[in-house]
């Protein structure tokens, strides 16, 4: 298997396995350990990328021959070997061939489709951005087949949003304020775009509450994360440039974008996020002068909420002040370039609590029900909850 003409040998075998009457050739190949040999080739470091790519193509031929052959590959610990190879491969062309193979293994393979699904989730933390992107794309297909979600998928997908491999490219925004053809040019990653597409699917499953909560939480990075670069910044002015690429800020921008897309597509999801104090968090993100894309995405998303809910407009206008609010509403996408440091600090330190207003609004509408004994929550518990929130906010 370490010869110089391995790729030619594998292509020669492929001629037989791909023939019209190939069934007896396929059986002969499998009987002498063909699948195990192909999987072993993927793990050997001495073998060149071309040989490994031909091995993947032969595995595709075998998998496409029927369900029992897919099961044979999976029973031979094939999913693990294939997934590990996808993560380590340096060739994007080869990685795309691996994606085709994994997609084949998840279709028409009920016995092992969950194994493939879990293998794709396990790939998300890998260091290869191309492998992450392809895994996310294939996960969308796998999720629709498996139908149930794995508990780890939310954390893994949200962590992908912090990918450091930046690319400037056209992307579908789906938010009001984008250009007329629905595209905006922004610093984002192909991985983040693939993750947002998967998030749009996952909100239709039982992980939706955890996913929304996680997205809103990413809008305000923890002090522990944002203080990591402070020593460098204090000692070296050139280190200021690094803050634009701090993973938590990339997550913040991507989360703001994802929230805007979800809110624009589904009003009920927007309402759920209001109860998670998304407006407060978006205003705080707009005050993050260390990352302009976070400010821009948060501003566009907040405008979406303002247009959807009058109560949000009222609170945002009051928090910003009339002058800043007019500036925001006239051109939300460019607001970050027009605000000064004092206005940014006001946004970052905002105390907006739309949740409280929503509760009081719902309470006033249900007064009749209250008098007839149909109250959902103890008023003392309600007052205590918001008093506690006020104290925490002051702290």
PDB file of N, CA, C and O in Angstrom, residues 80-133:
ATOM      1  N   UNK A  80     -15.739   6.590  11.785  1.00  0.00           N
ATOM      2  CA  UNK A  80     -14.657   7.230  12.530  1.00  0.00           C
ATOM      3  C   UNK A  80     -13.446   7.500  11.631  1.00  0.00           C
ATOM      4  O   UNK A  80     -12.874   8.594  11.638  1.00  0.00           O
ATOM      5  N   UNK A  81     -13.060   6.506  10.855  1.00  0.00           N
ATOM      6  CA  UNK A  81     -11.892   6.653   9.984  1.00  0.00           C
ATOM      7  C   UNK A  81     -12.104   7.747   8.944  1.00  0.00           C
ATOM      8  O   UNK A  81     -11.210   8.563   8.682  1.00  0.00           O
ATOM      9  N   UNK A  82     -13.295   7.767   8.356  1.00  0.00           N
ATOM     10  CA  UNK A  82     -13.612   8.744   7.311  1.00  0.00           C
ATOM     11  C   UNK A  82     -13.670  10.161   7.896  1.00  0.00           C
ATOM     12  O   UNK A  82     -13.159  11.125   7.307  1.00  0.00           O
ATOM     13  N   UNK A  83     -14.296  10.285   9.085  1.00  0.00           N
ATOM     14  CA  UNK A  83     -14.409  11.592   9.737  1.00  0.00           C
ATOM     15  C   UNK A  83     -13.030  12.138  10.129  1.00  0.00           C
ATOM     16  O   UNK A  83     -12.740  13.329   9.933  1.00  0.00           O
ATOM     17  N   UNK A  84     -12.191  11.282  10.667  1.00  0.00           N
ATOM     18  CA  UNK A  84     -10.835  11.710  11.055  1.00  0.00           C
ATOM     19  C   UNK A  84     -10.035  12.156   9.833  1.00  0.00           C
ATOM     20  O   UNK A  84      -9.281  13.137   9.894  1.00  0.00           O
ATOM     21  N   UNK A  85     -10.221  11.452   8.730  1.00  0.00           N
ATOM     22  CA  UNK A  85      -9.514  11.824   7.507  1.00  0.00           C
ATOM     23  C   UNK A  85      -9.996  13.177   6.983  1.00  0.00           C
ATOM     24  O   UNK A  85      -9.208  14.011   6.531  1.00  0.00           O
ATOM     25  N   UNK A  86     -11.310  13.415   7.058  1.00  0.00           N
ATOM     26  CA  UNK A  86     -11.864  14.701   6.627  1.00  0.00           C
ATOM     27  C   UNK A  86     -11.246  15.848   7.434  1.00  0.00           C
ATOM     28  O   UNK A  86     -10.901  16.901   6.886  1.00  0.00           O
ATOM     29  N   UNK A  87     -11.083  15.640   8.737  1.00  0.00           N
ATOM     30  CA  UNK A  87     -10.535  16.684   9.603  1.00  0.00           C
ATOM     31  C   UNK A  87      -9.062  16.962   9.315  1.00  0.00           C
ATOM     32  O   UNK A  87      -8.597  18.098   9.445  1.00  0.00           O
ATOM     33  N   UNK A  88      -8.324  15.933   8.904  1.00  0.00           N
ATOM     34  CA  UNK A  88      -6.876  16.068   8.716  1.00  0.00           C
ATOM     35  C   UNK A  88      -6.460  16.393   7.282  1.00  0.00           C
ATOM     36  O   UNK A  88      -5.360  16.893   7.048  1.00  0.00           O
ATOM     37  N   UNK A  89      -7.308  16.117   6.324  1.00  0.00           N
ATOM     38  CA  UNK A  89      -6.948  16.317   4.914  1.00  0.00           C
ATOM     39  C   UNK A  89      -6.630  17.779   4.607  1.00  0.00           C
ATOM     40  O   UNK A  89      -7.293  18.692   5.100  1.00  0.00           O
ATOM     41  N   UNK A  90      -5.625  17.986   3.780  1.00  0.00           N
ATOM     42  CA  UNK A  90      -5.217  19.339   3.401  1.00  0.00           C
ATOM     43  C   UNK A  90      -5.753  19.743   2.025  1.00  0.00           C
ATOM     44  O   UNK A  90      -5.562  20.872   1.585  1.00  0.00           O
ATOM     45  N   UNK A  91      -6.422  18.809   1.363  1.00  0.00           N
ATOM     46  CA  UNK A  91      -6.929  19.084   0.018  1.00  0.00           C
ATOM     47  C   UNK A  91      -8.440  19.312   0.063  1.00  0.00           C
ATOM     48  O   UNK A  91      -9.198  18.433   0.493  1.00  0.00           O
ATOM     49  N   UNK A  92      -8.884  20.481  -0.372  1.00  0.00           N
ATOM     50  CA  UNK A  92     -10.315  20.770  -0.370  1.00  0.00           C
ATOM     51  C   UNK A  92     -11.068  19.870  -1.348  1.00  0.00           C
ATOM     52  O   UNK A  92     -12.209  19.485  -1.093  1.00  0.00           O
ATOM     53  N   UNK A  93     -10.429  19.527  -2.458  1.00  0.00           N
ATOM     54  CA  UNK A  93     -11.060  18.636  -3.436  1.00  0.00           C
ATOM     55  C   UNK A  93     -11.322  17.267  -2.813  1.00  0.00           C
ATOM     56  O   UNK A  93     -12.396  16.683  -2.992  1.00  0.00           O
ATOM     57  N   UNK A  94     -10.334  16.752  -2.073  1.00  0.00           N
ATOM     58  CA  UNK A  94     -10.497  15.460  -1.398  1.00  0.00           C
ATOM     59  C   UNK A  94     -11.561  15.552  -0.320  1.00  0.00           C
ATOM     60  O   UNK A  94     -12.381  14.641  -0.149  1.00  0.00           O
ATOM     61  N   UNK A  95     -11.578  16.654   0.416  1.00  0.00           N
ATOM     62  CA  UNK A  95     -12.576  16.833   1.474  1.00  0.00           C
ATOM     63  C   UNK A  95     -13.991  16.835   0.901  1.00  0.00           C
ATOM     64  O   UNK A  95     -14.920  16.304   1.523  1.00  0.00           O
ATOM     65  N   UNK A  96     -14.157  17.406  -0.275  1.00  0.00           N
ATOM     66  CA  UNK A  96     -15.474  17.401  -0.916  1.00  0.00           C
ATOM     67  C   UNK A  96     -15.887  15.996  -1.337  1.00  0.00           C
ATOM     68  O   UNK A  96     -17.073  15.652  -1.296  1.00  0.00           O
ATOM     69  N   UNK A  97     -14.912  15.172  -1.722  1.00  0.00           N
ATOM     70  CA  UNK A  97     -15.204  13.765  -2.034  1.00  0.00           C
ATOM     71  C   UNK A  97     -15.659  13.026  -0.767  1.00  0.00           C
ATOM     72  O   UNK A  97     -16.547  12.178  -0.806  1.00  0.00           O
ATOM     73  N   UNK A  98     -15.034  13.360   0.362  1.00  0.00           N
ATOM     74  CA  UNK A  98     -15.422  12.746   1.644  1.00  0.00           C
ATOM     75  C   UNK A  98     -16.850  13.146   2.007  1.00  0.00           C
ATOM     76  O   UNK A  98     -17.628  12.327   2.506  1.00  0.00           O
ATOM     77  N   UNK A  99     -17.211  14.396   1.749  1.00  0.00           N
ATOM     78  CA  UNK A  99     -18.575  14.837   2.026  1.00  0.00           C
ATOM     79  C   UNK A  99     -19.592  14.020   1.235  1.00  0.00           C
ATOM     80  O   UNK A  99     -20.634  13.617   1.765  1.00  0.00           O
ATOM     81  N   UNK A 100     -19.274  13.760  -0.030  1.00  0.00           N
ATOM     82  CA  UNK A 100     -20.165  12.945  -0.876  1.00  0.00           C
ATOM     83  C   UNK A 100     -20.338  11.555  -0.270  1.00  0.00           C
ATOM     84  O   UNK A 100     -21.446  11.004  -0.229  1.00  0.00           O
ATOM     85  N   UNK A 101     -19.247  10.988   0.245  1.00  0.00           N
ATOM     86  CA  UNK A 101     -19.298   9.658   0.862  1.00  0.00           C
ATOM     87  C   UNK A 101     -20.151   9.666   2.127  1.00  0.00           C
ATOM     88  O   UNK A 101     -21.004   8.786   2.314  1.00  0.00           O
ATOM     89  N   UNK A 102     -19.951  10.648   2.994  1.00  0.00           N
ATOM     90  CA  UNK A 102     -20.735  10.728   4.232  1.00  0.00           C
ATOM     91  C   UNK A 102     -22.213  10.949   3.941  1.00  0.00           C
ATOM     92  O   UNK A 102     -23.088  10.394   4.618  1.00  0.00           O
ATOM     93  N   UNK A 103     -22.493  11.747   2.918  1.00  0.00           N
ATOM     94  CA  UNK A 103     -23.882  11.978   2.524  1.00  0.00           C
ATOM     95  C   UNK A 103     -24.523  10.672   2.042  1.00  0.00           C
ATOM     96  O   UNK A 103     -25.688  10.395   2.335  1.00  0.00           O
ATOM     97  N   UNK A 104     -23.745   9.853   1.326  1.00  0.00           N
ATOM     98  CA  UNK A 104     -24.247   8.562   0.864  1.00  0.00           C
ATOM     99  C   UNK A 104     -24.524   7.626   2.047  1.00  0.00           C
ATOM    100  O   UNK A 104     -25.533   6.916   2.072  1.00  0.00           O
ATOM    101  N   UNK A 105     -23.628   7.661   3.038  1.00  0.00           N
ATOM    102  CA  UNK A 105     -23.768   6.761   4.194  1.00  0.00           C
ATOM    103  C   UNK A 105     -24.958   7.113   5.083  1.00  0.00           C
ATOM    104  O   UNK A 105     -25.496   6.251   5.777  1.00  0.00           O
ATOM    105  N   UNK A 106     -25.372   8.397   5.085  1.00  0.00           N
ATOM    106  CA  UNK A 106     -26.497   8.785   5.937  1.00  0.00           C
ATOM    107  C   UNK A 106     -27.840   8.506   5.260  1.00  0.00           C
ATOM    108  O   UNK A 106     -28.877   8.424   5.919  1.00  0.00           O
ATOM    109  N   UNK A 107     -27.834   8.343   3.933  1.00  0.00           N
ATOM    110  CA  UNK A 107     -29.066   8.030   3.194  1.00  0.00           C
ATOM    111  C   UNK A 107     -29.255   6.510   3.093  1.00  0.00           C
ATOM    112  O   UNK A 107     -28.303   5.787   2.824  1.00  0.00           O
ATOM    113  N   UNK A 108     -30.502   6.065   3.283  1.00  0.00           N
ATOM    114  CA  UNK A 108     -30.818   4.649   3.102  1.00  0.00           C
ATOM    115  C   UNK A 108     -30.004   3.727   3.984  1.00  0.00           C
ATOM    116  O   UNK A 108     -29.650   2.616   3.575  1.00  0.00           O
ATOM    117  N   UNK A 109     -29.698   4.179   5.191  1.00  0.00           N
ATOM    118  CA  UNK A 109     -28.884   3.388   6.113  1.00  0.00           C
ATOM    119  C   UNK A 109     -29.431   3.536   7.536  1.00  0.00           C
ATOM    120  O   UNK A 109     -28.751   4.047   8.442  1.00  0.00           O
ATOM    121  N   UNK A 110     -30.675   3.109   7.765  1.00  0.00           N
ATOM    122  CA  UNK A 110     -31.337   3.349   9.061  1.00  0.00           C
ATOM    123  C   UNK A 110     -30.595   2.771  10.263  1.00  0.00           C
ATOM    124  O   UNK A 110     -30.658   3.327  11.359  1.00  0.00           O
ATOM    125  N   UNK A 111     -29.884   1.683  10.048  1.00  0.00           N
ATOM    126  CA  UNK A 111     -29.191   1.037  11.169  1.00  0.00           C
ATOM    127  C   UNK A 111     -28.053   1.901  11.705  1.00  0.00           C
ATOM    128  O   UNK A 111     -27.770   1.903  12.907  1.00  0.00           O
ATOM    129  N   UNK A 112     -27.382   2.622  10.817  1.00  0.00           N
ATOM    130  CA  UNK A 112     -26.193   3.372  11.229  1.00  0.00           C
ATOM    131  C   UNK A 112     -26.285   4.879  10.950  1.00  0.00           C
ATOM    132  O   UNK A 112     -25.285   5.584  11.056  1.00  0.00           O
ATOM    133  N   UNK A 113     -27.471   5.384  10.597  1.00  0.00           N
ATOM    134  CA  UNK A 113     -27.584   6.808  10.278  1.00  0.00           C
ATOM    135  C   UNK A 113     -27.272   7.694  11.493  1.00  0.00           C
ATOM    136  O   UNK A 113     -26.696   8.788  11.370  1.00  0.00           O
ATOM    137  N   UNK A 114     -27.627   7.197  12.686  1.00  0.00           N
ATOM    138  CA  UNK A 114     -27.311   7.949  13.905  1.00  0.00           C
ATOM    139  C   UNK A 114     -25.814   8.028  14.146  1.00  0.00           C
ATOM    140  O   UNK A 114     -25.311   9.025  14.660  1.00  0.00           O
ATOM    141  N   UNK A 115     -25.108   6.962  13.784  1.00  0.00           N
ATOM    142  CA  UNK A 115     -23.659   6.935  13.938  1.00  0.00           C
ATOM    143  C   UNK A 115     -23.015   7.991  13.037  1.00  0.00           C
ATOM    144  O   UNK A 115     -22.089   8.707  13.461  1.00  0.00           O
ATOM    145  N   UNK A 116     -23.497   8.100  11.815  1.00  0.00           N
ATOM    146  CA  UNK A 116     -22.990   9.115  10.887  1.00  0.00           C
ATOM    147  C   UNK A 116     -23.308  10.515  11.410  1.00  0.00           C
ATOM    148  O   UNK A 116     -22.461  11.424  11.391  1.00  0.00           O
ATOM    149  N   UNK A 117     -24.530  10.689  11.915  1.00  0.00           N
ATOM    150  CA  UNK A 117     -24.979  11.974  12.474  1.00  0.00           C
ATOM    151  C   UNK A 117     -24.076  12.426  13.627  1.00  0.00           C
ATOM    152  O   UNK A 117     -23.606  13.566  13.674  1.00  0.00           O
ATOM    153  N   UNK A 118     -23.787  11.513  14.545  1.00  0.00           N
ATOM    154  CA  UNK A 118     -22.910  11.840  15.685  1.00  0.00           C
ATOM    155  C   UNK A 118     -21.483  12.113  15.228  1.00  0.00           C
ATOM    156  O   UNK A 118     -20.792  12.970  15.794  1.00  0.00           O
ATOM    157  N   UNK A 119     -21.044  11.388  14.211  1.00  0.00           N
ATOM    158  CA  UNK A 119     -19.710  11.610  13.667  1.00  0.00           C
ATOM    159  C   UNK A 119     -19.563  13.006  13.073  1.00  0.00           C
ATOM    160  O   UNK A 119     -18.518  13.650  13.227  1.00  0.00           O
ATOM    161  N   UNK A 120     -20.612  13.494  12.426  1.00  0.00           N
ATOM    162  CA  UNK A 120     -20.597  14.843  11.852  1.00  0.00           C
ATOM    163  C   UNK A 120     -20.546  15.911  12.943  1.00  0.00           C
ATOM    164  O   UNK A 120     -19.844  16.916  12.817  1.00  0.00           O
ATOM    165  N   UNK A 121     -21.284  15.688  14.038  1.00  0.00           N
ATOM    166  CA  UNK A 121     -21.252  16.630  15.166  1.00  0.00           C
ATOM    167  C   UNK A 121     -19.857  16.664  15.785  1.00  0.00           C
ATOM    168  O   UNK A 121     -19.329  17.729  16.128  1.00  0.00           O
ATOM    169  N   UNK A 122     -19.252  15.486  15.905  1.00  0.00           N
ATOM    170  CA  UNK A 122     -17.903  15.389  16.484  1.00  0.00           C
ATOM    171  C   UNK A 122     -16.861  16.122  15.646  1.00  0.00           C
ATOM    172  O   UNK A 122     -15.802  16.504  16.152  1.00  0.00           O
ATOM    173  N   UNK A 123     -17.145  16.329  14.372  1.00  0.00           N
ATOM    174  CA  UNK A 123     -16.208  17.022  13.479  1.00  0.00           C
ATOM    175  C   UNK A 123     -16.214  18.542  13.660  1.00  0.00           C
ATOM    176  O   UNK A 123     -15.258  19.218  13.271  1.00  0.00           O
ATOM    177  N   UNK A 124     -17.266  19.092  14.248  1.00  0.00           N
ATOM    178  CA  UNK A 124     -17.422  20.547  14.292  1.00  0.00           C
ATOM    179  C   UNK A 124     -16.298  21.279  15.025  1.00  0.00           C
ATOM    180  O   UNK A 124     -15.923  22.376  14.619  1.00  0.00           O
ATOM    181  N   UNK A 125     -15.727  20.719  16.102  1.00  0.00           N
ATOM    182  CA  UNK A 125     -14.639  21.455  16.774  1.00  0.00           C
ATOM    183  C   UNK A 125     -13.280  21.335  16.085  1.00  0.00           C
ATOM    184  O   UNK A 125     -12.301  21.876  16.587  1.00  0.00           O
ATOM    185  N   UNK A 126     -13.194  20.639  14.958  1.00  0.00           N
ATOM    186  CA  UNK A 126     -11.888  20.396  14.334  1.00  0.00           C
ATOM    187  C   UNK A 126     -11.262  21.711  13.842  1.00  0.00           C
ATOM    188  O   UNK A 126     -11.927  22.738  13.728  1.00  0.00           O
ATOM    189  N   UNK A 127      -9.971  21.660  13.534  1.00  0.00           N
ATOM    190  CA  UNK A 127      -9.219  22.870  13.170  1.00  0.00           C
ATOM    191  C   UNK A 127      -9.367  23.266  11.702  1.00  0.00           C
ATOM    192  O   UNK A 127      -8.993  24.370  11.322  1.00  0.00           O
ATOM    193  N   UNK A 128      -9.905  22.389  10.871  1.00  0.00           N
ATOM    194  CA  UNK A 128     -10.026  22.671   9.439  1.00  0.00           C
ATOM    195  C   UNK A 128     -11.336  23.396   9.137  1.00  0.00           C
ATOM    196  O   UNK A 128     -12.417  22.826   9.319  1.00  0.00           O
ATOM    197  N   UNK A 129     -11.277  24.655   8.650  1.00  0.00           N
ATOM    198  CA  UNK A 129     -12.516  25.374   8.342  1.00  0.00           C
ATOM    199  C   UNK A 129     -13.332  24.726   7.231  1.00  0.00           C
ATOM    200  O   UNK A 129     -14.559  24.744   7.253  1.00  0.00           O
ATOM    201  N   UNK A 130     -12.658  24.130   6.249  1.00  0.00           N
ATOM    202  CA  UNK A 130     -13.365  23.455   5.161  1.00  0.00           C
ATOM    203  C   UNK A 130     -14.111  22.234   5.684  1.00  0.00           C
ATOM    204  O   UNK A 130     -15.258  21.980   5.290  1.00  0.00           O
ATOM    205  N   UNK A 131     -13.463  21.477   6.580  1.00  0.00           N
ATOM    206  CA  UNK A 131     -14.116  20.308   7.177  1.00  0.00           C
ATOM    207  C   UNK A 131     -15.325  20.736   8.002  1.00  0.00           C
ATOM    208  O   UNK A 131     -16.375  20.075   7.980  1.00  0.00           O
ATOM    209  N   UNK A 132     -15.205  21.852   8.713  1.00  0.00           N
ATOM    210  CA  UNK A 132     -16.330  22.375   9.489  1.00  0.00           C
ATOM    211  C   UNK A 132     -17.490  22.740   8.572  1.00  0.00           C
ATOM    212  O   UNK A 132     -18.644  22.383   8.821  1.00  0.00           O
ATOM    213  N   UNK A 133     -17.173  23.449   7.495  1.00  0.00           N
ATOM    214  CA  UNK A 133     -18.207  23.883   6.557  1.00  0.00           C
ATOM    215  C   UNK A 133     -18.940  22.690   5.942  1.00  0.00           C
ATOM    216  O   UNK A 133     -20.175  22.648   5.895  1.00  0.00           O
TER     217      UNK A 133
END
